[in-house]
JSON list of C-alpha atoms in Angstrom, two decimals:
[
{"chain": "A", "resi": 414, "resn": "GLY", "atom": "CA", "xyz": [11.96, -8.23, 6.46]},
{"chain": "A", "resi": 415, "resn": "ALA", "atom": "CA", "xyz": [10.81, -5.31, 8.45]},
{"chain": "A", "resi": 416, "resn": "VAL", "atom": "CA", "xyz": [7.54, -5.55, 10.29]},
{"chain": "A", "resi": 417, "resn": "VAL", "atom": "CA", "xyz": [4.95, -3.09, 10.73]},
{"chain": "A", "resi": 418, "resn": "SER", "atom": "CA", "xyz": [2.10, -4.07, 13.19]},
{"chain": "A", "resi": 419, "resn": "GLN", "atom": "CA", "xyz": [-1.43, -2.56, 13.55]},
{"chain": "A", "resi": 420, "resn": "HIS", "atom": "CA", "xyz": [-3.79, -2.99, 16.30]},
{"chain": "A", "resi": 421, "resn": "PRO", "atom": "CA", "xyz": [-6.46, -3.81, 16.66]},
{"chain": "A", "resi": 422, "resn": "SER", "atom": "CA", "xyz": [-7.09, -5.87, 13.60]},
{"chain": "A", "resi": 423, "resn": "TRP", "atom": "CA", "xyz": [-10.55, -5.14, 13.76]},
{"chain": "A", "resi": 424, "resn": "VAL", "atom": "CA", "xyz": [-12.84, -3.28, 15.83]},
{"chain": "A", "resi": 425, "resn": "ILE", "atom": "CA", "xyz": [-16.67, -2.68, 15.68]},
{"chain": "A", "resi": 426, "resn": "CYS", "atom": "CA", "xyz": [-17.79, 0.72, 17.55]},
{"chain": "A", "resi": 427, "resn": "LYS", "atom": "CA", "xyz": [-21.11, 2.57, 17.97]},
{"chain": "A", "resi": 428, "resn": "SER", "atom": "CA", "xyz": [-22.10, 5.78, 16.02]},
{"chain": "A", "resi": 429, "resn": "GLY", "atom": "CA", "xyz": [-20.55, 8.68, 17.81]},
{"chain": "A", "resi": 430, "resn": "THR", "atom": "CA", "xyz": [-17.85, 7.29, 19.80]},
{"chain": "A", "resi": 431, "resn": "SER", "atom": "CA", "xyz": [-14.19, 7.60, 18.89]},
{"chain": "A", "resi": 432, "resn": "VAL", "atom": "CA", "xyz": [-11.83, 4.72, 17.91]},
{"chain": "A", "resi": 433, "resn": "LYS", "atom": "CA", "xyz": [-7.93, 4.49, 17.89]},
{"chain": "A", "resi": 434, "resn": "ILE", "atom": "CA", "xyz": [-5.87, 2.64, 15.72]},
{"chain": "A", "resi": 435, "resn": "GLU", "atom": "CA", "xyz": [-2.07, 2.26, 16.37]},
{"chain": "A", "resi": 436, "resn": "CYS", "atom": "CA", "xyz": [0.68, 1.59, 13.94]},
{"chain": "A", "resi": 437, "resn": "ARG", "atom": "CA", "xyz": [4.15, 0.30, 15.12]},
{"chain": "A", "resi": 438, "resn": "SER", "atom": "CA", "xyz": [7.43, -0.53, 13.57]},
{"chain": "A", "resi": 439, "resn": "LEU", "atom": "CA", "xyz": [8.59, -3.38, 15.70]},
{"chain": "A", "resi": 440, "resn": "ASP", "atom": "CA", "xyz": [12.13, -3.69, 14.04]},
{"chain": "A", "resi": 441, "resn": "PHE", "atom": "CA", "xyz": [13.03, -0.11, 12.83]},
{"chain": "A", "resi": 442, "resn": "GLN", "atom": "CA", "xyz": [12.46, 3.62, 13.27]},
{"chain": "A", "resi": 443, "resn": "ALA", "atom": "CA", "xyz": [10.23, 5.31, 11.11]},
{"chain": "A", "resi": 444, "resn": "THR", "atom": "CA", "xyz": [10.27, 9.14, 11.11]},
{"chain": "A", "resi": 445, "resn": "THR", "atom": "CA", "xyz": [7.39, 8.97, 8.26]},
{"chain": "A", "resi": 446, "resn": "MET", "atom": "CA", "xyz": [4.51, 6.83, 8.41]},
{"chain": "A", "resi": 447, "resn": "PHE", "atom": "CA", "xyz": [1.39, 6.95, 6.18]},
{"chain": "A", "resi": 448, "resn": "TRP", "atom": "CA", "xyz": [-2.52, 6.28, 6.76]},
{"chain": "A", "resi": 449, "resn": "TYR", "atom": "CA", "xyz": [-4.72, 4.68, 3.84]},
{"chain": "A", "resi": 450, "resn": "ARG", "atom": "CA", "xyz": [-8.52, 4.20, 3.74]},
{"chain": "A", "resi": 451, "resn": "GLN", "atom": "CA", "xyz": [-9.75, 1.01, 1.51]},
{"chain": "A", "resi": 452, "resn": "PHE", "atom": "CA", "xyz": [-13.40, 0.80, 0.85]},
{"chain": "A", "resi": 453, "resn": "PRO", "atom": "CA", "xyz": [-14.32, -2.82, -0.35]},
{"chain": "A", "resi": 454, "resn": "LYS", "atom": "CA", "xyz": [-13.38, -3.68, -3.95]},
{"chain": "A", "resi": 455, "resn": "GLN", "atom": "CA", "xyz": [-11.42, -0.50, -4.34]},
{"chain": "A", "resi": 456, "resn": "SER", "atom": "CA", "xyz": [-7.88, 0.69, -4.31]},
{"chain": "A", "resi": 457, "resn": "LEU", "atom": "CA", "xyz": [-6.13, 2.21, -1.21]},
{"chain": "A", "resi": 458, "resn": "MET", "atom": "CA", "xyz": [-6.62, 5.76, -0.81]},
{"chain": "A", "resi": 459, "resn": "LEU", "atom": "CA", "xyz": [-3.85, 8.02, 1.12]},
{"chain": "A", "resi": 460, "resn": "MET", "atom": "CA", "xyz": [-5.22, 9.84, 4.00]},
{"chain": "A", "resi": 461, "resn": "ALA", "atom": "CA", "xyz": [-2.31, 11.56, 5.58]},
{"chain": "A", "resi": 462, "resn": "THR", "atom": "CA", "xyz": [1.09, 11.55, 6.31]},
{"chain": "A", "resi": 463, "resn": "SER", "atom": "CA", "xyz": [2.40, 11.21, 9.81]},
{"chain": "A", "resi": 464, "resn": "ASN", "atom": "CA", "xyz": [5.58, 12.90, 10.78]},
{"chain": "A", "resi": 465, "resn": "GLU", "atom": "CA", "xyz": [7.52, 12.06, 13.83]},
{"chain": "A", "resi": 466, "resn": "GLY", "atom": "CA", "xyz": [7.36, 15.04, 16.44]},
{"chain": "A", "resi": 467, "resn": "SER", "atom": "CA", "xyz": [5.28, 17.43, 13.86]},
{"chain": "A", "resi": 468, "resn": "LYS", "atom": "CA", "xyz": [1.94, 17.60, 12.75]},
{"chain": "A", "resi": 469, "resn": "ALA", "atom": "CA", "xyz": [0.37, 15.11, 10.25]},
{"chain": "A", "resi": 470, "resn": "THR", "atom": "CA", "xyz": [-0.11, 16.63, 6.64]},
{"chain": "A", "resi": 471, "resn": "TYR", "atom": "CA", "xyz": [-3.56, 15.33, 5.32]},
{"chain": "A", "resi": 472, "resn": "GLU", "atom": "CA", "xyz": [-4.52, 14.72, 1.76]},
{"chain": "A", "resi": 473, "resn": "GLN", "atom": "CA", "xyz": [-7.20, 17.09, 0.02]},
{"chain": "A", "resi": 474, "resn": "GLY", "atom": "CA", "xyz": [-10.71, 15.96, 1.27]},
{"chain": "A", "resi": 475, "resn": "VAL", "atom": "CA", "xyz": [-9.50, 14.35, 4.50]},
{"chain": "A", "resi": 476, "resn": "GLU", "atom": "CA", "xyz": [-10.88, 15.91, 7.58]},
{"chain": "A", "resi": 477, "resn": "LYS", "atom": "CA", "xyz": [-7.95, 16.62, 9.92]},
{"chain": "A", "resi": 478, "resn": "ASP", "atom": "CA", "xyz": [-10.30, 16.83, 13.11]},
{"chain": "A", "resi": 479, "resn": "LYS", "atom": "CA", "xyz": [-11.99, 13.92, 12.41]},
{"chain": "A", "resi": 480, "resn": "PHE", "atom": "CA", "xyz": [-9.15, 11.80, 11.76]},
{"chain": "A", "resi": 481, "resn": "LEU", "atom": "CA", "xyz": [-6.46, 12.53, 14.29]},
{"chain": "A", "resi": 482, "resn": "ILE", "atom": "CA", "xyz": [-2.92, 11.48, 13.93]},
{"chain": "A", "resi": 483, "resn": "ASN", "atom": "CA", "xyz": [-0.19, 11.44, 16.49]},
{"chain": "A", "resi": 484, "resn": "HIS", "atom": "CA", "xyz": [3.59, 10.21, 15.81]},
{"chain": "A", "resi": 485, "resn": "ALA", "atom": "CA", "xyz": [4.99, 10.60, 19.11]},
{"chain": "A", "resi": 486, "resn": "SER", "atom": "CA", "xyz": [7.63, 8.46, 18.86]},
{"chain": "A", "resi": 487, "resn": "LEU", "atom": "CA", "xyz": [9.78, 6.80, 15.82]},
{"chain": "A", "resi": 488, "resn": "THR", "atom": "CA", "xyz": [8.22, 3.41, 16.30]},
{"chain": "A", "resi": 489, "resn": "LEU", "atom": "CA", "xyz": [4.53, 4.69, 17.04]},
{"chain": "A", "resi": 490, "resn": "SER", "atom": "CA", "xyz": [2.04, 6.42, 14.99]},
{"chain": "A", "resi": 491, "resn": "THR", "atom": "CA", "xyz": [-2.00, 6.78, 15.99]},
{"chain": "A", "resi": 492, "resn": "LEU", "atom": "CA", "xyz": [-5.04, 7.36, 13.78]},
{"chain": "A", "resi": 493, "resn": "THR", "atom": "CA", "xyz": [-8.44, 8.41, 15.97]},
{"chain": "A", "resi": 494, "resn": "VAL", "atom": "CA", "xyz": [-11.45, 8.24, 14.01]},
{"chain": "A", "resi": 495, "resn": "THR", "atom": "CA", "xyz": [-13.60, 10.77, 16.17]},
{"chain": "A", "resi": 496, "resn": "SER", "atom": "CA", "xyz": [-17.22, 10.62, 16.43]},
{"chain": "A", "resi": 497, "resn": "ALA", "atom": "CA", "xyz": [-17.23, 7.84, 14.11]},
{"chain": "A", "resi": 498, "resn": "HIS", "atom": "CA", "xyz": [-20.32, 7.28, 11.58]},
{"chain": "A", "resi": 499, "resn": "PRO", "atom": "CA", "xyz": [-21.22, 4.35, 9.69]},
{"chain": "A", "resi": 500, "resn": "GLU", "atom": "CA", "xyz": [-19.86, 5.96, 6.67]},
{"chain": "A", "resi": 501, "resn": "ASP", "atom": "CA", "xyz": [-16.63, 5.87, 8.29]},
{"chain": "A", "resi": 502, "resn": "SER", "atom": "CA", "xyz": [-16.46, 1.93, 8.40]},
{"chain": "A", "resi": 503, "resn": "SER", "atom": "CA", "xyz": [-13.54, 0.78, 6.20]},
{"chain": "A", "resi": 504, "resn": "PHE", "atom": "CA", "xyz": [-10.18, -0.76, 6.10]},
{"chain": "A", "resi": 505, "resn": "TYR", "atom": "CA", "xyz": [-7.59, 1.43, 7.45]},
{"chain": "A", "resi": 506, "resn": "ILE", "atom": "CA", "xyz": [-3.73, 0.59, 6.76]},
{"chain": "A", "resi": 507, "resn": "CYS", "atom": "CA", "xyz": [-0.66, 2.24, 7.54]},
{"chain": "A", "resi": 508, "resn": "SER", "atom": "CA", "xyz": [3.02, 1.81, 6.28]},
{"chain": "A", "resi": 509, "resn": "ALA", "atom": "CA", "xyz": [5.96, 2.96, 7.74]},
{"chain": "A", "resi": 510, "resn": "ASP", "atom": "CA", "xyz": [9.18, 4.38, 6.00]},
{"chain": "A", "resi": 511, "resn": "ARG", "atom": "CA", "xyz": [12.67, 2.91, 7.05]},
{"chain": "A", "resi": 512, "resn": "GLY", "atom": "CA", "xyz": [14.23, 5.56, 4.86]},
{"chain": "A", "resi": 513, "resn": "GLY", "atom": "CA", "xyz": [16.96, 5.21, 2.14]},
{"chain": "A", "resi": 514, "resn": "ASN", "atom": "CA", "xyz": [16.06, 3.66, -1.11]},
{"chain": "A", "resi": 515, "resn": "THR", "atom": "CA", "xyz": [13.88, 0.99, 0.28]},
{"chain": "A", "resi": 516, "resn": "GLU", "atom": "CA", "xyz": [10.17, -0.31, -0.24]},
{"chain": "A", "resi": 517, "resn": "ALA", "atom": "CA", "xyz": [7.81, 0.99, 2.35]},
{"chain": "A", "resi": 518, "resn": "PHE", "atom": "CA", "xyz": [6.24, -1.81, 4.71]},
{"chain": "A", "resi": 519, "resn": "PHE", "atom": "CA", "xyz": [2.72, -1.91, 5.20]},
{"chain": "A", "resi": 520, "resn": "GLY", "atom": "CA", "xyz": [0.70, -3.36, 8.55]},
{"chain": "A", "resi": 521, "resn": "GLN", "atom": "CA", "xyz": [-1.94, -5.85, 8.48]},
{"chain": "A", "resi": 522, "resn": "GLY", "atom": "CA", "xyz": [-4.59, -3.22, 8.49]},
{"chain": "A", "resi": 523, "resn": "THR", "atom": "CA", "xyz": [-7.50, -2.54, 10.60]},
{"chain": "A", "resi": 524, "resn": "ARG", "atom": "CA", "xyz": [-11.49, -3.32, 9.89]},
{"chain": "A", "resi": 525, "resn": "LEU", "atom": "CA", "xyz": [-13.61, -0.72, 11.58]},
{"chain": "A", "resi": 526, "resn": "THR", "atom": "CA", "xyz": [-17.13, -1.20, 11.50]},
{"chain": "A", "resi": 527, "resn": "VAL", "atom": "CA", "xyz": [-19.60, 1.63, 12.74]},
{"chain": "A", "resi": 528, "resn": "VAL", "atom": "CA", "xyz": [-22.93, 0.58, 13.88]},
{"chain": "B", "resi": 812, "resn": "LEU", "atom": "CA", "xyz": [3.66, 11.77, -8.87]},
{"chain": "B", "resi": 813, "resn": "ALA", "atom": "CA", "xyz": [3.86, 9.76, -12.20]},
{"chain": "B", "resi": 814, "resn": "LYS", "atom": "CA", "xyz": [0.29, 8.17, -12.67]},
{"chain": "B", "resi": 815, "resn": "THR", "atom": "CA", "xyz": [0.04, 4.45, -13.66]},
{"chain": "B", "resi": 816, "resn": "THR", "atom": "CA", "xyz": [-1.98, 2.38, -15.69]},
{"chain": "B", "resi": 817, "resn": "GLN", "atom": "CA", "xyz": [-2.69, -1.47, -15.42]},
{"chain": "B", "resi": 818, "resn": "PRO", "atom": "CA", "xyz": [-5.06, -3.99, -16.90]},
{"chain": "B", "resi": 819, "resn": "ILE", "atom": "CA", "xyz": [-7.83, -3.99, -14.35]},
{"chain": "B", "resi": 820, "resn": "SER", "atom": "CA", "xyz": [-8.10, -7.87, -14.46]},
{"chain": "B", "resi": 821, "resn": "MET", "atom": "CA", "xyz": [-6.18, -10.95, -15.51]},
{"chain": "B", "resi": 822, "resn": "ASP", "atom": "CA", "xyz": [-7.16, -14.49, -15.82]},
{"chain": "B", "resi": 823, "resn": "SER", "atom": "CA", "xyz": [-4.64, -17.22, -15.73]},
{"chain": "B", "resi": 824, "resn": "TYR", "atom": "CA", "xyz": [-4.16, -21.02, -14.71]},
{"chain": "B", "resi": 825, "resn": "GLU", "atom": "CA", "xyz": [-1.99, -22.55, -12.36]},
{"chain": "B", "resi": 826, "resn": "GLY", "atom": "CA", "xyz": [1.73, -23.56, -13.69]},
{"chain": "B", "resi": 827, "resn": "GLN", "atom": "CA", "xyz": [1.31, -20.73, -16.39]},
{"chain": "B", "resi": 828, "resn": "GLU", "atom": "CA", "xyz": [3.56, -17.66, -16.34]},
{"chain": "B", "resi": 829, "resn": "VAL", "atom": "CA", "xyz": [1.85, -14.39, -16.01]},
{"chain": "B", "resi": 830, "resn": "ASN", "atom": "CA", "xyz": [3.08, -10.90, -17.22]},
{"chain": "B", "resi": 831, "resn": "ILE", "atom": "CA", "xyz": [1.21, -7.85, -15.88]},
{"chain": "B", "resi": 832, "resn": "THR", "atom": "CA", "xyz": [2.18, -4.72, -17.80]},
{"chain": "B", "resi": 833, "resn": "CYS", "atom": "CA", "xyz": [2.04, -1.04, -16.34]},
{"chain": "B", "resi": 834, "resn": "SER", "atom": "CA", "xyz": [2.39, 2.09, -18.15]},
{"chain": "B", "resi": 835, "resn": "HIS", "atom": "CA", "xyz": [3.96, 5.27, -16.45]},
{"chain": "B", "resi": 836, "resn": "ASN", "atom": "CA", "xyz": [4.70, 7.58, -19.47]},
{"chain": "B", "resi": 837, "resn": "ASN", "atom": "CA", "xyz": [5.81, 10.81, -17.12]},
{"chain": "B", "resi": 838, "resn": "ILE", "atom": "CA", "xyz": [8.03, 8.57, -15.02]},
{"chain": "B", "resi": 839, "resn": "ALA", "atom": "CA", "xyz": [10.92, 11.07, -13.37]},
{"chain": "B", "resi": 840, "resn": "THR", "atom": "CA", "xyz": [14.37, 10.47, -13.55]},
{"chain": "B", "resi": 841, "resn": "ASN", "atom": "CA", "xyz": [14.61, 9.82, -9.74]},
{"chain": "B", "resi": 842, "resn": "ASP", "atom": "CA", "xyz": [11.43, 7.47, -9.59]},
{"chain": "B", "resi": 843, "resn": "TYR", "atom": "CA", "xyz": [11.71, 3.73, -8.98]},
{"chain": "B", "resi": 844, "resn": "ILE", "atom": "CA", "xyz": [8.93, 1.14, -9.97]},
{"chain": "B", "resi": 845, "resn": "THR", "atom": "CA", "xyz": [7.62, -0.68, -7.17]},
{"chain": "B", "resi": 846, "resn": "TRP", "atom": "CA", "xyz": [5.13, -3.73, -7.28]},
{"chain": "B", "resi": 847, "resn": "TYR", "atom": "CA", "xyz": [2.86, -4.73, -4.47]},
{"chain": "B", "resi": 848, "resn": "GLN", "atom": "CA", "xyz": [0.52, -7.62, -4.08]},
{"chain": "B", "resi": 849, "resn": "GLN", "atom": "CA", "xyz": [-2.54, -7.74, -1.65]},
{"chain": "B", "resi": 850, "resn": "PHE", "atom": "CA", "xyz": [-4.87, -10.14, -0.67]},
{"chain": "B", "resi": 851, "resn": "PRO", "atom": "CA", "xyz": [-8.39, -9.54, 0.82]},
{"chain": "B", "resi": 852, "resn": "SER", "atom": "CA", "xyz": [-8.17, -7.97, 4.15]},
{"chain": "B", "resi": 853, "resn": "GLN", "atom": "CA", "xyz": [-4.45, -7.57, 4.29]},
{"chain": "B", "resi": 854, "resn": "GLY", "atom": "CA", "xyz": [-1.97, -4.80, 4.09]},
{"chain": "B", "resi": 855, "resn": "PRO", "atom": "CA", "xyz": [-0.11, -4.67, 0.44]},
{"chain": "B", "resi": 856, "resn": "ARG", "atom": "CA", "xyz": [3.20, -6.81, 0.63]},
{"chain": "B", "resi": 857, "resn": "PHE", "atom": "CA", "xyz": [6.19, -5.81, -1.44]},
{"chain": "B", "resi": 858, "resn": "ILE", "atom": "CA", "xyz": [7.03, -7.95, -4.44]},
{"chain": "B", "resi": 859, "resn": "ILE", "atom": "CA", "xyz": [10.15, -6.42, -6.34]},
{"chain": "B", "resi": 860, "resn": "GLN", "atom": "CA", "xyz": [11.30, -3.08, -7.10]},
{"chain": "B", "resi": 861, "resn": "GLY", "atom": "CA", "xyz": [13.31, -1.85, -9.97]},
{"chain": "B", "resi": 862, "resn": "TYR", "atom": "CA", "xyz": [14.71, 1.42, -11.77]},
{"chain": "B", "resi": 863, "resn": "LYS", "atom": "CA", "xyz": [15.87, 0.18, -14.92]},
{"chain": "B", "resi": 864, "resn": "THR", "atom": "CA", "xyz": [16.55, -3.07, -17.28]},
{"chain": "B", "resi": 865, "resn": "LYS", "atom": "CA", "xyz": [15.74, -6.29, -15.43]},
{"chain": "B", "resi": 866, "resn": "VAL", "atom": "CA", "xyz": [15.60, -7.36, -11.72]},
{"chain": "B", "resi": 867, "resn": "THR", "atom": "CA", "xyz": [14.74, -10.87, -10.23]},
{"chain": "B", "resi": 868, "resn": "ASN", "atom": "CA", "xyz": [14.08, -12.19, -7.19]},
{"chain": "B", "resi": 869, "resn": "GLU", "atom": "CA", "xyz": [12.83, -15.32, -5.41]},
{"chain": "B", "resi": 870, "resn": "VAL", "atom": "CA", "xyz": [9.03, -14.88, -6.46]},
{"chain": "B", "resi": 871, "resn": "ALA", "atom": "CA", "xyz": [9.04, -12.31, -9.56]},
{"chain": "B", "resi": 872, "resn": "SER", "atom": "CA", "xyz": [11.07, -10.51, -12.26]},
{"chain": "B", "resi": 873, "resn": "LEU", "atom": "CA", "xyz": [10.69, -7.09, -13.41]},
{"chain": "B", "resi": 874, "resn": "PHE", "atom": "CA", "xyz": [11.49, -6.13, -16.72]},
{"chain": "B", "resi": 875, "resn": "ILE", "atom": "CA", "xyz": [12.06, -2.19, -17.57]},
{"chain": "B", "resi": 876, "resn": "PRO", "atom": "CA", "xyz": [12.66, -0.68, -21.30]},
{"chain": "B", "resi": 877, "resn": "ALA", "atom": "CA", "xyz": [15.42, 1.81, -21.58]},
{"chain": "B", "resi": 878, "resn": "ASP", "atom": "CA", "xyz": [12.77, 4.58, -21.82]},
{"chain": "B", "resi": 879, "resn": "ARG", "atom": "CA", "xyz": [11.18, 3.29, -18.34]},
{"chain": "B", "resi": 880, "resn": "LYS", "atom": "CA", "xyz": [7.65, 4.44, -19.69]},
{"chain": "B", "resi": 881, "resn": "SER", "atom": "CA", "xyz": [6.49, 1.05, -19.06]},
{"chain": "B", "resi": 882, "resn": "SER", "atom": "CA", "xyz": [7.33, -2.05, -16.66]},
{"chain": "B", "resi": 883, "resn": "THR", "atom": "CA", "xyz": [6.32, -5.63, -16.73]},
{"chain": "B", "resi": 884, "resn": "LEU", "atom": "CA", "xyz": [6.28, -7.75, -13.72]},
{"chain": "B", "resi": 885, "resn": "SER", "atom": "CA", "xyz": [6.36, -11.63, -14.44]},
{"chain": "B", "resi": 886, "resn": "LEU", "atom": "CA", "xyz": [5.13, -14.39, -12.20]},
{"chain": "B", "resi": 887, "resn": "PRO", "atom": "CA", "xyz": [6.63, -17.67, -13.28]},
{"chain": "B", "resi": 888, "resn": "ARG", "atom": "CA", "xyz": [4.28, -20.63, -12.85]},
{"chain": "B", "resi": 889, "resn": "VAL", "atom": "CA", "xyz": [1.49, -19.13, -10.86]},
{"chain": "B", "resi": 890, "resn": "SER", "atom": "CA", "xyz": [-0.50, -21.10, -8.47]},
{"chain": "B", "resi": 891, "resn": "LEU", "atom": "CA", "xyz": [-4.10, -20.61, -6.56]},
{"chain": "B", "resi": 892, "resn": "SER", "atom": "CA", "xyz": [-2.23, -18.71, -3.69]},
{"chain": "B", "resi": 893, "resn": "ASP", "atom": "CA", "xyz": [-1.22, -16.05, -6.54]},
{"chain": "B", "resi": 894, "resn": "THR", "atom": "CA", "xyz": [-4.76, -14.78, -6.58]},
{"chain": "B", "resi": 895, "resn": "ALA", "atom": "CA", "xyz": [-4.82, -11.40, -5.46]},
{"chain": "B", "resi": 896, "resn": "VAL", "atom": "CA", "xyz": [-4.52, -7.50, -6.60]},
{"chain": "B", "resi": 897, "resn": "TYR", "atom": "CA", "xyz": [-1.17, -6.52, -7.99]},
{"chain": "B", "resi": 898, "resn": "TYR", "atom": "CA", "xyz": [-0.30, -2.71, -7.91]},
{"chain": "B", "resi": 899, "resn": "CYS", "atom": "CA", "xyz": [2.43, -0.98, -9.72]},
{"chain": "B", "resi": 900, "resn": "LEU", "atom": "CA", "xyz": [3.56, 2.28, -7.91]},
{"chain": "B", "resi": 901, "resn": "VAL", "atom": "CA", "xyz": [6.28, 4.66, -8.93]},
{"chain": "B", "resi": 902, "resn": "GLY", "atom": "CA", "xyz": [7.80, 7.29, -6.66]},
{"chain": "B", "resi": 903, "resn": "ASP", "atom": "CA", "xyz": [11.10, 8.57, -5.80]},
{"chain": "B", "resi": 904, "resn": "GLY", "atom": "CA", "xyz": [12.35, 6.15, -2.95]},
{"chain": "B", "resi": 905, "resn": "ALA", "atom": "CA", "xyz": [16.02, 7.63, -3.05]},
{"chain": "B", "resi": 906, "resn": "GLY", "atom": "CA", "xyz": [14.69, 10.43, -0.71]},
{"chain": "B", "resi": 907, "resn": "GLY", "atom": "CA", "xyz": [13.55, 7.84, 1.70]},
{"chain": "B", "resi": 908, "resn": "TYR", "atom": "CA", "xyz": [9.60, 8.84, 1.27]},
{"chain": "B", "resi": 909, "resn": "ASN", "atom": "CA", "xyz": [7.47, 6.45, 0.08]},
{"chain": "B", "resi": 910, "resn": "LYS", "atom": "CA", "xyz": [4.42, 8.44, -0.38]},
{"chain": "B", "resi": 911, "resn": "LEU", "atom": "CA", "xyz": [2.79, 5.81, -2.44]},
{"chain": "B", "resi": 912, "resn": "ILE", "atom": "CA", "xyz": [-0.13, 7.00, -4.54]},
{"chain": "B", "resi": 913, "resn": "PHE", "atom": "CA", "xyz": [-2.05, 3.91, -5.48]},
{"chain": "B", "resi": 914, "resn": "GLY", "atom": "CA", "xyz": [-3.71, 2.95, -8.84]},
{"chain": "B", "resi": 915, "resn": "ALA", "atom": "CA", "xyz": [-6.70, 0.68, -9.45]},
{"chain": "B", "resi": 916, "resn": "GLY", "atom": "CA", "xyz": [-4.02, -2.38, -9.65]},
{"chain": "B", "resi": 917, "resn": "THR", "atom": "CA", "xyz": [-4.69, -5.57, -11.57]},
{"chain": "B", "resi": 918, "resn": "ARG", "atom": "CA", "xyz": [-7.16, -8.11, -10.07]},
{"chain": "B", "resi": 919, "resn": "LEU", "atom": "CA", "xyz": [-5.32, -11.58, -10.92]},
{"chain": "B", "resi": 920, "resn": "ALA", "atom": "CA", "xyz": [-7.34, -14.64, -10.67]},
{"chain": "B", "resi": 921, "resn": "VAL", "atom": "CA", "xyz": [-5.70, -17.96, -11.08]},
{"chain": "B", "resi": 922, "resn": "HIS", "atom": "CA", "xyz": [-7.80, -20.90, -11.86]},
{"chain": "B", "resi": 923, "resn": "PRO", "atom": "CA", "xyz": [-7.25, -24.63, -11.38]}
]
């Protein structure tokens, strides 16, 4: 099956710093990728839709200036959490769309801890 | 996007068949029904997808009645490793656009 890889798997950063998370589709091209956030014992919450070559579309309530998304190629989307705060600590997951009538493929997730 | 309703949790024992039903009363004509499994600290993993009637693969079966307002995921002979959260989602996959809105999911606990 198709593979989507996230890097890093986990990261610890200090408050006020920025963290970049990468999402790569390893064996297919993805014009669209999605970013989710998941808090403990909760479901995945869609943050934004990442479109290759254009601006990301953010869900209501998600700060676009805080969560910067760049989809510069058909195999890579990045999420940068800027000026991170402890409340940004969460599990961030990406998914990639292979197109056509197929399922979405998810990365393994990135555990962000802001101290 | 169609909203889904599932039981919050279920318990089962090893070797039993588990059926998880999902309601999606306002499913659209173009919507497909997809089930994902998620283990703690991992991304969701695709289980099965269907549009109508019955779909079966090596891990599960999906039953969809004619009105498509609900669906049932059937896991045959579960094991401890099937303990996970199961999500039912509906969406228009035909357009190649898997913008998935996750509901609460069903937390399945399999006991020895």
